[in-house]
Tab-separated table of C-alpha atoms in Angstrom:
chain	number	residue	atom	x	y	z
M	1	MET	CA	87.685	57.544	-17.648
M	2	ILE	CA	90.191	60.106	-16.185
M	3	LEU	CA	88.399	63.072	-14.632
M	4	PRO	CA	89.965	66.578	-15.019
M	5	GLN	CA	91.878	68.096	-12.114
M	6	PHE	CA	90.576	71.483	-11.235
M	7	PRO	CA	92.599	74.162	-9.379
M	8	SER	CA	92.315	74.178	-5.690
M	9	ALA	CA	89.793	76.648	-4.267
M	10	GLU	CA	87.283	76.692	-1.433
M	11	GLN	CA	86.855	73.310	0.256
M	12	PRO	CA	83.121	72.841	0.901
M	13	GLU	CA	83.227	69.271	2.196
M	14	ALA	CA	82.090	70.188	5.762
M	15	ARG	CA	79.123	72.188	4.410
M	16	ARG	CA	78.043	69.672	1.826
M	17	GLY	CA	78.830	66.530	3.732
M	18	THR	CA	80.399	64.621	0.835
M	19	GLU	CA	83.977	63.708	0.256
M	20	ARG	CA	85.933	65.339	-2.489
M	21	THR	CA	89.363	64.702	-3.828
M	22	VAL	CA	89.392	67.777	-6.053
M	23	SER	CA	87.555	71.111	-5.712
M	24	TRP	CA	85.284	72.837	-8.195
M	25	PRO	CA	86.042	76.202	-9.781
M	26	GLU	CA	82.379	76.998	-9.090
M	27	GLN	CA	80.026	75.311	-6.662
M	28	PRO	CA	78.076	72.514	-8.404
M	29	GLU	CA	74.741	74.036	-7.214
M	30	VAL	CA	75.673	77.234	-9.006
M	31	LEU	CA	76.402	75.354	-12.247
M	32	LEU	CA	73.140	73.468	-11.929
M	33	ALA	CA	71.179	76.593	-11.245
M	34	ARG	CA	72.763	78.044	-14.375
M	35	ILE	CA	71.704	75.082	-16.479
M	36	ALA	CA	68.109	75.461	-15.243
M	37	ALA	CA	68.121	79.301	-15.906
M	38	ARG	CA	69.403	78.869	-19.347
M	39	ALA	CA	66.901	76.142	-20.148
M	40	GLU	CA	64.133	78.513	-18.984
M	41	THR	CA	65.179	81.015	-21.711
M	42	VAL	CA	63.825	78.695	-24.335
M	43	LEU	CA	60.903	77.266	-22.279
M	44	LEU	CA	59.556	80.292	-20.405
M	45	GLY	CA	57.927	79.933	-17.031
M	46	LYS	CA	58.600	76.244	-16.558
M	47	ARG	CA	61.273	76.338	-13.860
M	48	ASP	CA	59.605	73.662	-11.733
M	49	VAL	CA	59.550	71.091	-14.627
M	50	ILE	CA	63.065	72.024	-15.619
M	51	THR	CA	64.318	71.497	-12.018
M	52	GLU	CA	62.543	68.187	-11.639
M	53	ALA	CA	63.981	66.895	-14.971
M	54	LEU	CA	67.431	68.105	-14.017
M	55	ALA	CA	67.247	66.293	-10.698
M	56	ALA	CA	66.193	63.029	-12.422
M	57	MET	CA	69.125	63.230	-14.896
M	58	LEU	CA	71.547	64.143	-12.148
M	59	ALA	CA	70.387	60.985	-10.271
M	60	GLY	CA	71.321	58.920	-13.323
M	61	GLY	CA	67.699	58.373	-14.427
M	62	HIS	CA	65.671	58.823	-17.542
M	63	VAL	CA	62.825	61.311	-18.095
M	64	LEU	CA	59.445	60.800	-19.782
M	65	LEU	CA	57.764	64.088	-20.842
M	66	GLU	CA	54.110	63.415	-21.355
M	67	ASP	CA	51.685	66.112	-22.584
M	68	VAL	CA	49.666	67.280	-25.475
M	69	PRO	CA	51.494	68.350	-28.648
M	70	GLY	CA	52.946	71.774	-28.885
M	71	VAL	CA	53.788	72.669	-25.278
M	72	GLY	CA	57.591	72.425	-25.530
M	73	LYS	CA	58.472	68.881	-24.729
M	74	THR	CA	60.973	68.542	-27.555
M	75	VAL	CA	62.341	72.095	-26.999
M	76	LEU	CA	63.175	71.172	-23.400
M	77	ALA	CA	64.894	67.937	-24.363
M	78	ARG	CA	66.971	69.703	-27.032
M	79	ALA	CA	67.910	72.431	-24.522
M	80	PHE	CA	69.224	69.919	-22.026
M	81	ALA	CA	71.165	68.205	-24.766
M	82	ARG	CA	72.974	71.368	-25.551
M	83	LEU	CA	73.528	72.513	-21.917
M	84	LEU	CA	74.914	69.227	-20.766
M	85	GLY	CA	77.381	68.779	-23.651
M	86	GLY	CA	78.319	65.386	-25.050
M	87	GLN	CA	77.037	63.670	-28.158
M	88	PHE	CA	73.328	64.135	-28.977
M	89	GLN	CA	71.005	61.949	-31.050
M	90	ARG	CA	67.372	62.292	-31.850
M	91	ILE	CA	65.116	59.414	-32.761
M	92	GLN	CA	61.714	60.150	-34.308
M	93	PHE	CA	59.548	57.256	-33.341
M	94	THR	CA	57.050	56.161	-35.987
M	95	PRO	CA	54.876	53.004	-36.502
M	96	ASP	CA	57.252	51.657	-39.175
M	97	LEU	CA	60.433	52.102	-37.117
M	98	LEU	CA	62.327	48.847	-36.431
M	99	PRO	CA	64.502	47.844	-33.407
M	100	ALA	CA	67.647	47.919	-35.571
M	101	ASP	CA	66.900	51.515	-36.468
M	102	VAL	CA	67.315	52.299	-32.729
M	103	VAL	CA	70.140	50.050	-31.435
M	104	GLY	CA	71.939	49.418	-34.678
M	105	GLY	CA	72.764	46.241	-36.582
M	106	SER	CA	75.246	44.280	-38.607
M	107	VAL	CA	75.787	45.256	-42.274
M	108	TRP	CA	77.830	43.432	-44.911
M	109	ASP	CA	81.089	45.160	-45.866
M	110	VAL	CA	81.846	44.140	-49.427
M	111	ARG	CA	85.517	45.174	-49.240
M	112	ARG	CA	86.296	43.309	-46.093
M	113	GLY	CA	83.957	40.422	-46.808
M	114	GLU	CA	82.509	40.395	-43.349
M	115	PHE	CA	79.652	41.832	-41.289
M	116	LEU	CA	80.379	45.091	-39.371
M	117	PHE	CA	78.395	46.573	-36.610
M	118	ARG	CA	76.749	49.876	-37.466
M	119	PRO	CA	75.884	51.719	-34.266
M	120	GLY	CA	72.329	53.017	-33.928
M	121	PRO	CA	71.412	56.528	-32.767
M	122	VAL	CA	70.985	55.291	-29.208
M	123	MET	CA	74.777	55.074	-28.954
M	124	ALA	CA	75.095	58.652	-27.667
M	125	ASN	CA	75.355	60.596	-24.385
M	126	ILE	CA	71.859	62.185	-24.594
M	127	VAL	CA	69.164	60.578	-26.770
M	128	LEU	CA	65.827	62.196	-27.448
M	129	ALA	CA	63.144	59.583	-28.172
M	130	ASP	CA	60.543	61.813	-29.676
M	131	GLU	CA	56.920	60.572	-29.563
M	132	LEU	CA	58.005	57.222	-28.130
M	133	ASN	CA	54.505	55.788	-27.929
M	134	ARG	CA	54.007	56.112	-31.709
M	135	ALA	CA	56.289	53.113	-32.278
M	136	SER	CA	55.128	49.543	-32.135
M	137	PRO	CA	55.564	47.523	-28.935
M	138	ARG	CA	58.323	45.558	-30.651
M	139	THR	CA	60.375	48.729	-31.271
M	140	GLN	CA	59.633	50.130	-27.786
M	141	SER	CA	61.021	46.958	-26.290
M	142	ALA	CA	64.416	47.607	-27.929
M	143	LEU	CA	64.919	50.235	-25.230
M	144	LEU	CA	64.425	47.963	-22.178
M	145	GLU	CA	68.093	46.768	-22.067
M	146	VAL	CA	69.322	50.233	-23.049
M	147	MET	CA	67.545	52.042	-20.252
M	148	GLU	CA	68.366	49.707	-17.310
M	149	GLU	CA	71.715	48.153	-18.229
M	150	ARG	CA	73.200	50.938	-20.434
M	151	ARG	CA	74.148	48.426	-23.113
M	152	VAL	CA	72.886	46.901	-26.361
M	153	THR	CA	73.068	43.309	-27.529
M	154	VAL	CA	73.127	42.742	-31.295
M	155	ASP	CA	73.841	39.402	-32.894
M	156	GLY	CA	74.810	37.892	-29.577
M	157	GLU	CA	77.434	40.570	-28.784
M	158	THR	CA	76.966	43.158	-26.040
M	159	ARG	CA	78.287	46.670	-26.345
M	160	LYS	CA	78.183	49.337	-23.605
M	161	LEU	CA	76.765	52.691	-24.158
M	162	PRO	CA	78.787	55.846	-23.682
M	163	GLU	CA	78.820	57.523	-20.246
M	164	PRO	CA	76.933	59.511	-19.307
M	165	PHE	CA	73.855	58.127	-20.993
M	166	ILE	CA	70.546	59.951	-20.616
M	167	LEU	CA	67.232	59.106	-22.382
M	168	ILE	CA	64.688	61.862	-22.647
M	169	ALA	CA	61.482	60.550	-24.174
M	170	THR	CA	58.368	62.401	-25.114
M	171	GLN	CA	54.887	60.974	-25.592
M	172	ASN	CA	51.485	62.250	-26.414
M	173	PRO	CA	48.408	61.212	-24.304
M	174	LEU	CA	47.020	57.833	-25.192
M	175	ASP	CA	43.798	59.289	-26.439
M	176	CYS	CA	45.632	60.692	-29.366
M	177	GLU	CA	45.236	58.751	-32.599
M	178	GLY	CA	48.042	56.388	-33.606
M	179	THR	CA	49.658	55.826	-30.156
M	180	TYR	CA	50.578	52.583	-28.321
M	181	PRO	CA	50.623	52.402	-24.547
M	182	LEU	CA	54.095	51.936	-22.999
M	183	PRO	CA	54.259	48.599	-21.125
M	184	GLU	CA	54.731	48.709	-17.288
M	185	ALA	CA	58.203	47.273	-17.596
M	186	GLN	CA	59.235	50.328	-19.657
M	187	LEU	CA	57.447	52.888	-17.542
M	188	ASP	CA	59.218	51.531	-14.537
M	189	ARG	CA	62.523	52.325	-16.146
M	190	PHE	CA	61.782	56.010	-16.317
M	191	MET	CA	62.825	57.782	-13.103
M	192	MET	CA	60.287	60.501	-13.591
M	193	ARG	CA	57.267	61.173	-15.718
M	194	LEU	CA	56.668	64.955	-16.037
M	195	SER	CA	54.007	67.110	-17.687
M	196	VAL	CA	55.096	70.441	-19.243
M	197	GLY	CA	51.627	71.932	-19.230
M	198	TYR	CA	50.268	74.998	-20.993
M	199	PRO	CA	52.184	78.222	-20.360
M	200	ASP	CA	50.870	81.040	-18.203
M	201	GLU	CA	49.309	83.766	-20.307
M	202	ASN	CA	51.968	86.270	-19.401
M	203	GLU	CA	54.696	83.856	-20.338
M	204	GLU	CA	52.984	83.028	-23.598
M	205	VAL	CA	52.855	86.767	-24.420
M	206	ARG	CA	56.563	87.010	-23.613
M	207	MET	CA	57.147	84.034	-25.956
M	208	LEU	CA	55.296	85.614	-28.864
M	209	GLU	CA	57.008	88.954	-28.247
M	210	GLY	CA	60.378	87.260	-28.373
M	211	MET	CA	59.454	85.394	-31.558
M	212	ALA	CA	58.194	88.557	-33.230
M	213	GLU	CA	61.333	90.515	-32.337
M	214	GLY	CA	63.609	87.599	-33.084
M	215	THR	CA	65.101	87.618	-29.595
M	216	LEU	CA	63.777	84.310	-28.293
M	217	PRO	CA	66.753	81.927	-28.324
M	218	GLN	CA	66.531	78.421	-29.815
M	219	PRO	CA	67.985	75.288	-28.120
M	220	GLU	CA	70.737	75.101	-30.693
M	221	GLN	CA	71.977	78.597	-29.675
M	222	LEU	CA	72.667	77.445	-26.125
M	223	ARG	CA	76.208	76.698	-25.071
M	224	PRO	CA	77.239	73.794	-22.765
M	225	VAL	CA	77.536	74.742	-19.097
M	226	VAL	CA	79.362	71.501	-18.024
M	227	LEU	CA	81.497	68.863	-19.759
M	228	PRO	CA	80.409	65.187	-19.688
M	229	GLU	CA	83.218	64.452	-17.304
M	230	GLU	CA	81.970	67.161	-14.930
M	231	TRP	CA	78.490	65.859	-15.137
M	232	LEU	CA	79.743	62.376	-14.136
M	233	ARG	CA	81.474	63.945	-11.117
M	234	MET	CA	78.298	65.656	-10.102
M	235	ARG	CA	76.345	62.507	-10.477
M	236	SER	CA	78.847	60.546	-8.333
M	237	GLU	CA	78.830	63.233	-5.592
M	238	ALA	CA	74.993	63.351	-5.592
M	239	ALA	CA	74.845	59.638	-4.998
M	240	ARG	CA	76.991	60.059	-1.854
M	241	VAL	CA	74.595	62.580	-0.250
M	242	HIS	CA	73.750	61.293	3.219
M	243	VAL	CA	70.311	59.819	4.000
M	244	GLN	CA	69.184	59.001	7.569
M	245	GLY	CA	68.122	55.477	8.166
M	246	GLU	CA	64.712	56.723	9.351
M	247	LEU	CA	64.177	58.365	5.975
M	248	LEU	CA	65.044	55.174	4.212
M	249	ALA	CA	62.535	53.269	6.385
M	250	TYR	CA	59.879	55.922	5.587
M	251	ALA	CA	60.400	55.463	1.808
M	252	VAL	CA	60.069	51.687	2.183
M	253	ARG	CA	56.833	52.053	4.215
M	254	VAL	CA	55.306	54.322	1.492
M	255	ALA	CA	56.245	51.819	-1.222
M	256	ALA	CA	54.916	48.939	0.812
M	257	ALA	CA	51.603	50.861	1.358
M	258	THR	CA	51.159	51.255	-2.435
M	259	ARG	CA	51.475	47.546	-2.762
M	260	ARG	CA	48.752	46.897	-0.156
M	261	ALA	CA	46.399	49.670	-1.249
M	262	PRO	CA	42.996	48.259	-2.142
M	263	GLU	CA	42.441	50.888	-4.952
M	264	LEU	CA	45.661	50.002	-6.703
M	265	ALA	CA	46.277	47.024	-8.885
M	266	LEU	CA	50.009	47.657	-9.166
M	267	GLY	CA	52.209	49.220	-6.458
M	268	ALA	CA	55.675	50.799	-6.477
M	269	SER	CA	58.512	48.364	-7.257
M	270	PRO	CA	61.838	48.191	-5.488
M	271	ARG	CA	63.281	49.907	-8.473
M	272	ALA	CA	60.851	52.780	-7.673
M	273	SER	CA	62.106	52.921	-4.087
M	274	ARG	CA	65.731	53.075	-5.450
M	275	ASP	CA	64.836	55.887	-7.807
M	276	TRP	CA	62.991	57.791	-5.143
M	277	LEU	CA	66.074	57.734	-2.987
M	278	ARG	CA	68.345	58.832	-5.785
M	279	ALA	CA	66.063	61.652	-6.883
M	280	SER	CA	65.842	62.989	-3.335
M	281	GLN	CA	69.647	62.878	-3.052
M	282	ALA	CA	69.952	64.769	-6.273
M	283	ARG	CA	67.501	67.444	-5.118
M	284	ALA	CA	69.495	67.931	-1.943
M	285	TYR	CA	72.665	68.159	-3.954
M	286	MET	CA	71.176	70.800	-6.236
M	287	GLU	CA	70.461	72.941	-3.157
M	288	GLY	CA	73.991	72.612	-1.921
M	289	ARG	CA	73.212	70.164	0.912
M	290	GLY	CA	75.101	67.001	1.786
M	291	PHE	CA	72.064	65.471	3.473
M	292	VAL	CA	68.535	64.612	2.529
M	293	LEU	CA	65.514	66.269	4.280
M	294	PRO	CA	61.899	64.884	4.365
M	295	ASP	CA	61.001	67.672	2.012
M	296	ASP	CA	63.215	66.214	-0.610
M	297	LEU	CA	61.336	62.896	-0.479
M	298	LEU	CA	57.922	64.679	-0.479
M	299	ALA	CA	58.830	66.858	-3.445
M	300	THR	CA	60.006	63.967	-5.622
M	301	ALA	CA	57.352	61.443	-4.536
M	302	GLN	CA	54.708	62.122	-7.239
M	303	PRO	CA	56.971	62.450	-10.341
M	304	VAL	CA	58.915	59.347	-9.371
M	305	LEU	CA	56.103	57.075	-8.117
M	306	LEU	CA	52.863	58.004	-9.763
M	307	HIS	CA	53.493	56.621	-13.237
M	308	ARG	CA	54.409	53.229	-11.747
M	309	LEU	CA	51.043	52.824	-10.054
M	310	ALA	CA	47.976	51.347	-11.725
M	311	ALA	CA	44.503	51.946	-10.332
M	312	ARG	CA	41.863	49.312	-10.146
M	313	GLY	CA	38.902	49.860	-12.354
M	314	VAL	CA	35.572	48.539	-13.552
M	315	TYR	CA	35.612	45.986	-16.372
M	316	GLY	CA	39.360	46.387	-16.793
M	317	VAL	CA	39.236	50.134	-17.252
M	318	PRO	CA	41.336	51.942	-14.634
M	319	GLN	CA	39.562	54.711	-12.739
M	320	ALA	CA	40.643	58.114	-13.887
M	321	GLY	CA	42.676	59.876	-11.226
M	322	GLY	CA	42.667	56.782	-8.974
M	323	SER	CA	46.458	56.372	-8.767
M	324	GLU	CA	47.009	60.067	-7.877
M	325	ALA	CA	44.350	60.002	-5.179
M	326	ALA	CA	45.768	56.764	-3.688
M	327	LEU	CA	49.291	58.123	-3.630
M	328	SER	CA	48.131	61.381	-1.991
M	329	ARG	CA	46.286	59.383	0.659
M	330	ILE	CA	49.252	57.190	1.376
M	331	LEU	CA	51.641	60.174	1.696
M	332	SER	CA	49.242	61.784	4.191
M	333	GLU	CA	48.819	58.629	6.236
M	334	VAL	CA	52.347	57.326	6.494
M	335	PRO	CA	54.000	59.315	9.310
M	336	LEU	CA	57.298	61.072	8.661
M	337	PRO	CA	60.123	60.316	11.129
M	338	SER	CA	59.945	62.865	13.948
M	339	SER	CA	63.699	63.163	14.385
M	340	ALA	CA	64.468	64.148	10.789
M	341	GLY	CA	65.081	67.800	10.017
M	342	ARG	CA	62.433	69.765	8.132
M	343	LYS	CA	62.495	72.949	6.177
M	344	ALA	CA	58.842	73.453	5.818
M	345	GLY	CA	55.505	72.119	6.910
M	346	ARG	CA	54.160	68.896	5.356
M	347	ARG	CA	52.561	69.408	1.906
């Protein structure tokens, strides 16, 4: 893909610490902040969740939004689809959905007398998998190859997905009727699992006022802030943000500690360590830095690692809150490198 050539302007390589062959008309952190601000106009008071989801997508990962119905999970996904541009598809997952309804399949063309591949809705830049855990495990497994390898294999032929490709999935808590738990292999393919949560009372009043007056924008009214080609450039530059070797060793020590923790039955995988690194690089890039700070790792640790951990339980039932408590303990016990720069005190 040929990337657009932008007019020469300020050269921020020294400040950011990453190489650039062409300059931006506006600083990338300004564009990313604009995306977050516009997303907040349709999901009021949720800037932290918006920023975390944006960092995950900038790092090339997928996002799982898990919460009770009606808090704005689908609204947020639709807003990102509009702001990032590109082709958008929505898949409403139901118990009767089949894998071919997701990835596509071969259909018989009477005129040509042959089978032709009909692309499924997953062949898009941004895909919303709404209520993913309402589909059967067989249909859920259709996304395993899609999420990790960015391709689909149908009838023995492999086809690549368009770039960029981002999957934003929503799911209701497992105590809701008619849901199926996502397998560990699929959870591990989500870079972050986020919870939108109930709005603040003041923000909920603002939302109702906007709806009553007809001034609350809908996701479909948002205009793209960046083109897909620009988003790919940002993702490439974020992946080149510098990380000190001591911080890499710290991330590995934390991951190894989760694998040895007596209260955990399943620790963080090497894929989790990779995603943690990418998320911290993306967070630094969003703040206009060309280097990762320990705070970047600490800020992204829970949304990246927590959903990959499984707590031990009694009679096969995991202890409620056990994974979160174990991760908090490990983060407090594993020492940060003393020579790495800090912005704030340890959380």
